[in-house]
Amino acid sequence: MKLKLTWLLTLFMAFVMQFSFAQEKTVTGTVTTAMDGLPLPGASVIVKGTSKGQQTDFDGKFTIQVNQGAVLVISYVGMKPAEVTIGAGNTYNVALEDASSLDEVVIVGFGIKETETQKAGSYTTVSATDISSTPVVSIDQALQGRVAGLQVGAISGQPGAFTPVFLRGVSSLTADSNPLYVINGVPVLSGDNAAQAASANPLASLNSSDIESVTVLKDAMSTSIYGARGANGVILITTKSGKADQSRFSLSTEYGYGDVAFEEFDWLNSEEHINLIALGRMNSGLNSNQADAVNFATAFLNWDGVTDTDWRAATRNKNSVTNSVNLNYTGGSENFQIFSSLGYFEQEGVSREAKYSRITGNLNANWTASDRLKVGFSINVSSAEQTGDADASSFRNPVFTGSLLSPTNSIYNADGTYNLDLAYLNPSFNPVAIQNTDVATANFYKVLANLNLDYEIIKNTLSFQSLAGVDMNISDEITFWNPDFGDGVNEGDVNGNGNGFKDNRFRQIWTWQNSLSFNKMFGDVHNITGTLGIDAVADRTNTTSASVQGYTSGRYDLYELENAANPIGASSSHTDATFFGAFVRGSYTYDRRYSVTGSFRRDGSSRFGFENRYGNFWAAGGTWNIAQESFLDSATFVNSLKLRVSYGITGNASVGNHSAKALVGFGTYLNQNAAVIINPGNSALTWETKKNTNLGLDFSLFESRVSGSIDVYKNESEDLLFSAPITPSSGFTSLTKNIGTTENRGVEVQLGLVPVITDNFRWSLNTTFSLNENEVTKITDEANEIAANGTKNYAVGHDPSEFYTRLWAGVNPADGTPLWYTDESRTEVTGIVGDAELSFTGKKALPKHLASISNEFQYKGFNFKFLLNYAGGHSVIDRWAFVYDNDGAFANLNHLASNLYDSWTPDNRDASKPQYLFNSDNNSSSANSTRYIYDADHIRLRSIELGYKLDAELLKNVNWISDAYIYVRGLNLYTWVFDDDLYFDPEVGSNEFGTSLEGAGVYDQSAPNLKQFLFGVNINF
Amino acid sequence: MKINNKLVVFALGTLACLQLQSCDEEFLTTKPSGSIQIQDAIVDEASLEIATLGMYSGMQSATTFGANFFTHHALLTDNGYVSVNNSNRFTDVNNYTHAIVDGGTVSGIWSSLYGTLLDVNNVISFEGTVVDEDAVSGNPDNRFGEAHVVRATILFQLVNWYARPAESGIDPELGVVLPLGVNIGASLPRSSVSDVYNQIILDLETGISLMTDEPGVNRLGPTAAKLLLSRAYLYLEDYPNSRLYAEQVLNNSEGFNLMGQADVIPYYSSEVSPETIFQIEFNSTDNPGSNDAFYATWSLAGTYKQNFATREFYDLMPATDVRKGLYLDNVPASYSDPVVGVDVRKFITPDRDMPHFRMSEAKLNQIESLFYINETLARTELNSWVSTNRDSAYNTNASGSGLLNEILKQRRIELAFEGHRYFDLNRNESDIQKDANCLNNCSLPFSDFRRVFPIPRNEMNTNTSGNFEQNAQY
């Protein structure tokens, strides 16, 4: 695919390059900063109205062929662009002025523009450059390490898998804790959108290279305008738009290989597995001599004495290939600009059957229809295919089975057929055979479109904005279990062997926003801005599913449902949620020194009971631009200094669409309708609210060579939407209620430095640091704790992500039996598992500290950069260790080598594992406990890149190329873990439970994360 | 430019709409596509019938009547075991590690039974409000009678899993929660064991008095109610009453008949037999599936072939006993347990209806009751029934405790893998001794605290009725 595309593009370019230019002359010049006269490397010099241009070198110099009368546009990020008309001369020096950072505008949603002066809340913008330097499938993954306080998790290395994101820790318990994603003003589908796939991320449908910027809104001041959906933060994504006076194609291609990022399992080989079983037989007294024990083990595993299969290698790709091609065009004139792109991306996962491929298209157009009316339009379309089998303990999960199968099993029989009589949990689950025959494919189609207009009713004072947008997502998933082995064997079932499942889903979110904006300066010092608007959102989900049984033996190509004999199930459903809000937001600024901002939103949602349908959300904040004060006039090293303070209330409405209603649904009995109560209902259900206080300081010093911000925050979330346990004897185990309170607080630092800047060399670095603490402060009036899944428990005074299990006290040196602490005091130990209380472990799944350093070095055309991420103060648990790190159970499965080499024997009384007793699980030693919890603190080399920019000199013979950049880079190339015993990736999570919080830090035998080596070229022409 | 005015009108219009708040009431009202509001559930005879069937839909759960009750009775006792070559299904019950407060098996059964009980109580709460319509066959009283019998059936299970046997004298106050109405989220205390039995008997008598017709073998009717009365009185050691109701069942005029020797093997492959009084219906599209159905773990034809009958159980049956043909002595050598087990051939397809009440139990209840009333008659009935209906060579001369043991042995064989063994051992206060295939907790005297389930942790944590007590030693 990639090769073909490249050739087509080359032909296309060969055609384009047939342009020639007459009457040209060579013009040179130097671009400097107006403030200090220093040369400005990397400034863009473009001949207005053409694609022709270049960037200044490290001396700020440029040399360009132009016609007399042409206009050069010189621009640089953070500077005001300048234009120079070429006259008779040949040398043109240009000094760019700082675009005052205080006038820089950020759009915080609903068309509301906020200047740096007005900024009272907390948000961080990530640029396209930073996004593109982390080569990941979905945009959310690219944000890791770029925004202080944002933790980007991972539940699976399956390309296209959902990425749980925690902004400023976690405050919601049962309700969703993921932020709201808004693309070009349209709230979009996020979360885990899989019906059949192990996990699917709707954001993976976006092409990261189409994204201009991402703004992460963190505090109530910034998010309260989103009212009921703002509590977990809002991530605003803006796609690229065209630039006036340009006409430029950009082509980028990338190719690379991947492998497992971090995995240090030490498994047994065949002989060791035999020895382990023999050890267990001897320890249990079942055999009295070694030879008998070995004979038993050999027969038990049906070992031929030779076979030593590496099942992991057999189920995994040798190299997981990543490949992408993007072509985009940007251009336009003063009144009309477009950006369009086409992209292809594919990435293989670790397992042989795992892959994600995607085609994207994007068109963005802006039209200035009159001096009052601006119209914008954008559409993103994508088609993605994701393949990859189940995760967790499913026998068909190649990660699970590929690890647990004893190496004594052969993949194939002597006659070349698959070995379907394995010594395993079920003899026919040969993972290689299943990978080669079964189907687990999901197709995802997305159309994201919006149309917006901005009409100035009173010039520069009052304008009207309207935006209508729709996010349509279609998914089409199919699963096929072959009729001959594995899950498709339904012996005794009249419907036959082989299963097919199909799920189609249509998910549509549309929004319509209208607002009036006012902006007026009075007497040169009083500035008032205000916005009044309404916002309607409707979210519709349609589902259709079908299942069949009875496939033809041996015909694995005939996997579509039409090939099966018997339809088993068919169903369809739909569900809707609607939101309607009205908001007002205003700010007053005095003399660019003091600014106050307030916002209010009243929201209604279909999800809540009639009496509690509406909620009020608001925020207020103030800003003091200290640098504008006269007493700092003499402190010339201060470029800007600003104090921010804000307080506000936001909401969370993440509950089922019909949780408030008491409902009766229909099952079946005797082929007739059978009605049962399916939802207890709670008509008093209403929003979860979050009160947030944020204090911030922004600074820029020494000609902006030191800049950054510090934020301190405190949140209190009340009336938590909680699937609260109720007495099961009353008919239901849980009821969605508004109960419970959590608090969280933290500090965030974002710091940018330019330690070295010389004529040829520039070193810049950005660091982030955050500290976050979460605490449950109330559960209900009656109870102080509530059990949660994922080995967690919500209790007053504890972090909600704290692991809750038995406290492992190691091995009794006297007899090799397990020991646990009886309770949290850790004063007494017991050998009886029933006497070991479930206790808080002090180990949390969410990191307390996050930090990152990104460095960039530029030397002449060379560019070297890397990003290091650190996460600390957290732990992970292996949910399935009891299967392969126990002390005798599941003897026919492979075990960690430590079970053989470091389990208790009379000669090894200090062993880390209890005595290994054949098929007995030494006194329940593998019961869930802190035995399987590991410290997850780590540093990861998230991305690293070395590139070279081909300058005009080198490219002068290829006059159709304006510039080119070639690079090699890597993702997750190295991981330092602080716990020597940790054998799986510290960045793990599970989606087997209700929420991302419950799944946090749980290793669930999902696909391992990838590390990648990539080579790429970017060409502009 | 005209657009100017239009936009202003539009903007004002939308803002005005906001003021009125009328245009968004409709916008903010959404309805689920697959359910109705609870108050609309039972409005006439037709919807009453649908709600009545809903009770059975709940009972189909594999966790309870649909499959696992049969499995647990076998694995908790000496009838069956989980092979060491297993897929980790039912290992908790097999090892008695289910008996922990936060165990999934223990809380699953509790939640499932009480969930269905809520639907039953919901139906009963409409008693007297539904008018008999000519156009709809049957009458509402029959449906409400059915609901009472379902309630008794569920309560009988609850009180026997979660409380000590009625006549054991152990913790008689620690029965189970006894909700008789719809109050989701309410906390009720544990009723005494005898109060629960009183409610069971009252519900069964109410059911019998309300029902004029048998509703069909897949639903609970008056004959099933009488059989459960016979069983309940047996558990209460009220032998005259147990005998009375057993004989009412045996002498029924509804066409139910004891099966003979030739019927035994076909009984388990066919679903139609006059032997059956009540069986949970399953069909090709409505069944627990090949992973969770009874046969999935018990039959060599199942997806997770791992559970077997014990050799000791198999050896109870002489070759002349037709029931021996329900077990196949062909377990492959790849199952490496010390004592080779036997394949269970009862219910070998996922859609096989699961019988919970059948005629032969009435016979066994009658014989066991007779033992305490008239030992000679008991022996005569035993010899007659076994030799005629099961094993032509059978003849026992046992007397006293020997005869009782013989009666209980025949009950064990007859009702094996059909949900009786564990309760029978409990009510007779017998110890449990498993065979050599057992690796953990193999000897459980009646006094062992694990001979009753604990109240699940989620009930203990949420029940605020005051003094809500856990079972002893948990």
PDB file of N, CA and C in Angstrom, chain A residues 653-690:
ATOM      1  N   ALA A 653     -22.679  14.148  34.447  1.00  0.00           N
ATOM      2  CA  ALA A 653     -23.964  13.487  34.173  1.00  0.00           C
ATOM      3  C   ALA A 653     -23.738  12.112  33.570  1.00  0.00           C
ATOM      4  N   SER A 654     -22.609  11.493  33.893  1.00  0.00           N
ATOM      5  CA  SER A 654     -22.267  10.211  33.269  1.00  0.00           C
ATOM      6  C   SER A 654     -22.976   9.043  33.941  1.00  0.00           C
ATOM      7  N   VAL A 655     -24.235   8.923  33.677  1.00  0.00           N
ATOM      8  CA  VAL A 655     -24.972   7.739  34.117  1.00  0.00           C
ATOM      9  C   VAL A 655     -25.730   7.201  32.918  1.00  0.00           C
ATOM     10  N   GLY A 656     -26.325   6.039  33.080  1.00  0.00           N
ATOM     11  CA  GLY A 656     -27.122   5.459  32.017  1.00  0.00           C
ATOM     12  C   GLY A 656     -28.234   6.420  31.610  1.00  0.00           C
ATOM     13  N   ASN A 657     -28.633   6.340  30.359  1.00  0.00           N
ATOM     14  CA  ASN A 657     -29.644   7.257  29.865  1.00  0.00           C
ATOM     15  C   ASN A 657     -30.960   7.133  30.612  1.00  0.00           C
ATOM     16  N   HIS A 658     -31.231   5.961  31.186  1.00  0.00           N
ATOM     17  CA  HIS A 658     -32.536   5.769  31.826  1.00  0.00           C
ATOM     18  C   HIS A 658     -32.407   5.300  33.274  1.00  0.00           C
ATOM     19  N   SER A 659     -31.287   5.641  33.911  1.00  0.00           N
ATOM     20  CA  SER A 659     -31.058   5.197  35.284  1.00  0.00           C
ATOM     21  C   SER A 659     -32.105   5.722  36.252  1.00  0.00           C
ATOM     22  N   ALA A 660     -32.710   6.848  35.938  1.00  0.00           N
ATOM     23  CA  ALA A 660     -33.659   7.450  36.880  1.00  0.00           C
ATOM     24  C   ALA A 660     -34.990   6.724  36.892  1.00  0.00           C
ATOM     25  N   LYS A 661     -35.249   5.937  35.857  1.00  0.00           N
ATOM     26  CA  LYS A 661     -36.588   5.363  35.707  1.00  0.00           C
ATOM     27  C   LYS A 661     -36.665   3.930  36.222  1.00  0.00           C
ATOM     28  N   ALA A 662     -37.762   3.609  36.894  1.00  0.00           N
ATOM     29  CA  ALA A 662     -38.018   2.223  37.294  1.00  0.00           C
ATOM     30  C   ALA A 662     -38.631   1.518  36.097  1.00  0.00           C
ATOM     31  N   LEU A 663     -37.969   0.455  35.647  1.00  0.00           N
ATOM     32  CA  LEU A 663     -38.346  -0.120  34.357  1.00  0.00           C
ATOM     33  C   LEU A 663     -38.554  -1.625  34.431  1.00  0.00           C
ATOM     34  N   VAL A 664     -39.467  -2.064  33.588  1.00  0.00           N
ATOM     35  CA  VAL A 664     -39.697  -3.482  33.392  1.00  0.00           C
ATOM     36  C   VAL A 664     -39.305  -3.818  31.956  1.00  0.00           C
ATOM     37  N   GLY A 665     -38.478  -4.832  31.806  1.00  0.00           N
ATOM     38  CA  GLY A 665     -38.043  -5.224  30.470  1.00  0.00           C
ATOM     39  C   GLY A 665     -38.519  -6.623  30.146  1.00  0.00           C
ATOM     40  N   PHE A 666     -38.261  -7.038  28.926  1.00  0.00           N
ATOM     41  CA  PHE A 666     -38.820  -8.305  28.481  1.00  0.00           C
ATOM     42  C   PHE A 666     -37.759  -9.354  28.227  1.00  0.00           C
ATOM     43  N   GLY A 667     -37.895 -10.451  28.930  1.00  0.00           N
ATOM     44  CA  GLY A 667     -37.106 -11.630  28.638  1.00  0.00           C
ATOM     45  C   GLY A 667     -38.005 -12.602  27.896  1.00  0.00           C
ATOM     46  N   THR A 668     -37.627 -13.869  27.964  1.00  0.00           N
ATOM     47  CA  THR A 668     -38.459 -14.841  27.274  1.00  0.00           C
ATOM     48  C   THR A 668     -38.607 -16.096  28.124  1.00  0.00           C
ATOM     49  N   TYR A 669     -39.764 -16.688  28.065  1.00  0.00           N
ATOM     50  CA  TYR A 669     -39.977 -18.007  28.667  1.00  0.00           C
ATOM     51  C   TYR A 669     -41.061 -18.697  27.857  1.00  0.00           C
ATOM     52  N   LEU A 670     -40.829 -19.934  27.545  1.00  0.00           N
ATOM     53  CA  LEU A 670     -41.771 -20.704  26.715  1.00  0.00           C
ATOM     54  C   LEU A 670     -42.041 -19.991  25.390  1.00  0.00           C
ATOM     55  N   ASN A 671     -40.985 -19.373  24.836  1.00  0.00           N
ATOM     56  CA  ASN A 671     -41.088 -18.642  23.570  1.00  0.00           C
ATOM     57  C   ASN A 671     -42.084 -17.492  23.624  1.00  0.00           C
ATOM     58  N   GLN A 672     -42.336 -17.005  24.822  1.00  0.00           N
ATOM     59  CA  GLN A 672     -43.259 -15.882  24.952  1.00  0.00           C
ATOM     60  C   GLN A 672     -42.580 -14.766  25.734  1.00  0.00           C
ATOM     61  N   ASN A 673     -43.181 -13.579  25.670  1.00  0.00           N
ATOM     62  CA  ASN A 673     -42.664 -12.469  26.462  1.00  0.00           C
ATOM     63  C   ASN A 673     -42.745 -12.802  27.936  1.00  0.00           C
ATOM     64  N   ALA A 674     -41.707 -12.415  28.648  1.00  0.00           N
ATOM     65  CA  ALA A 674     -41.683 -12.646  30.090  1.00  0.00           C
ATOM     66  C   ALA A 674     -41.124 -11.378  30.720  1.00  0.00           C
ATOM     67  N   ALA A 675     -41.945 -10.685  31.507  1.00  0.00           N
ATOM     68  CA  ALA A 675     -41.548  -9.374  32.006  1.00  0.00           C
ATOM     69  C   ALA A 675     -40.861  -9.467  33.359  1.00  0.00           C
ATOM     70  N   VAL A 676     -39.727  -8.792  33.471  1.00  0.00           N
ATOM     71  CA  VAL A 676     -39.031  -8.725  34.755  1.00  0.00           C
ATOM     72  C   VAL A 676     -38.595  -7.285  35.011  1.00  0.00           C
ATOM     73  N   ILE A 677     -38.475  -6.969  36.287  1.00  0.00           N
ATOM     74  CA  ILE A 677     -38.013  -5.626  36.652  1.00  0.00           C
ATOM     75  C   ILE A 677     -36.524  -5.567  36.335  1.00  0.00           C
ATOM     76  N   ILE A 678     -36.130  -4.610  35.489  1.00  0.00           N
ATOM     77  CA  ILE A 678     -34.711  -4.565  35.094  1.00  0.00           C
ATOM     78  C   ILE A 678     -33.984  -3.350  35.665  1.00  0.00           C
ATOM     79  N   ASN A 679     -34.722  -2.378  36.128  1.00  0.00           N
ATOM     80  CA  ASN A 679     -34.050  -1.218  36.698  1.00  0.00           C
ATOM     81  C   ASN A 679     -34.877  -0.693  37.856  1.00  0.00           C
ATOM     82  N   PRO A 680     -34.262  -0.577  39.038  1.00  0.00           N
ATOM     83  CA  PRO A 680     -35.058  -0.142  40.188  1.00  0.00           C
ATOM     84  C   PRO A 680     -35.495   1.319  40.076  1.00  0.00           C
ATOM     85  N   GLY A 681     -34.682   2.143  39.385  1.00  0.00           N
ATOM     86  CA  GLY A 681     -35.063   3.540  39.188  1.00  0.00           C
ATOM     87  C   GLY A 681     -34.835   4.396  40.412  1.00  0.00           C
ATOM     88  N   ASN A 682     -34.544   5.653  40.141  1.00  0.00           N
ATOM     89  CA  ASN A 682     -34.370   6.613  41.229  1.00  0.00           C
ATOM     90  C   ASN A 682     -34.755   7.971  40.676  1.00  0.00           C
ATOM     91  N   SER A 683     -36.002   8.352  40.938  1.00  0.00           N
ATOM     92  CA  SER A 683     -36.502   9.582  40.313  1.00  0.00           C
ATOM     93  C   SER A 683     -35.838  10.818  40.906  1.00  0.00           C
ATOM     94  N   ALA A 684     -35.148  10.666  42.028  1.00  0.00           N
ATOM     95  CA  ALA A 684     -34.485  11.826  42.637  1.00  0.00           C
ATOM     96  C   ALA A 684     -33.086  12.049  42.072  1.00  0.00           C
ATOM     97  N   LEU A 685     -32.690  11.221  41.120  1.00  0.00           N
ATOM     98  CA  LEU A 685     -31.321  11.273  40.590  1.00  0.00           C
ATOM     99  C   LEU A 685     -31.011  12.630  39.961  1.00  0.00           C
ATOM    100  N   THR A 686     -29.849  13.155  40.276  1.00  0.00           N
ATOM    101  CA  THR A 686     -29.456  14.423  39.666  1.00  0.00           C
ATOM    102  C   THR A 686     -27.942  14.475  39.482  1.00  0.00           C
ATOM    103  N   TRP A 687     -27.442  15.650  39.084  1.00  0.00           N
ATOM    104  CA  TRP A 687     -26.013  15.794  38.755  1.00  0.00           C
ATOM    105  C   TRP A 687     -25.102  15.512  39.920  1.00  0.00           C
ATOM    106  N   GLU A 688     -23.923  15.080  39.577  1.00  0.00           N
ATOM    107  CA  GLU A 688     -22.808  15.113  40.507  1.00  0.00           C
ATOM    108  C   GLU A 688     -22.183  16.497  40.323  1.00  0.00           C
ATOM    109  N   THR A 689     -21.838  17.159  41.409  1.00  0.00           N
ATOM    110  CA  THR A 689     -21.244  18.492  41.253  1.00  0.00           C
ATOM    111  C   THR A 689     -19.832  18.518  41.827  1.00  0.00           C
ATOM    112  N   LYS A 690     -19.040  19.362  41.215  1.00  0.00           N
ATOM    113  CA  LYS A 690     -17.643  19.469  41.621  1.00  0.00           C
ATOM    114  C   LYS A 690     -17.342  20.936  41.883  1.00  0.00           C
TER     115      LYS A 690
END
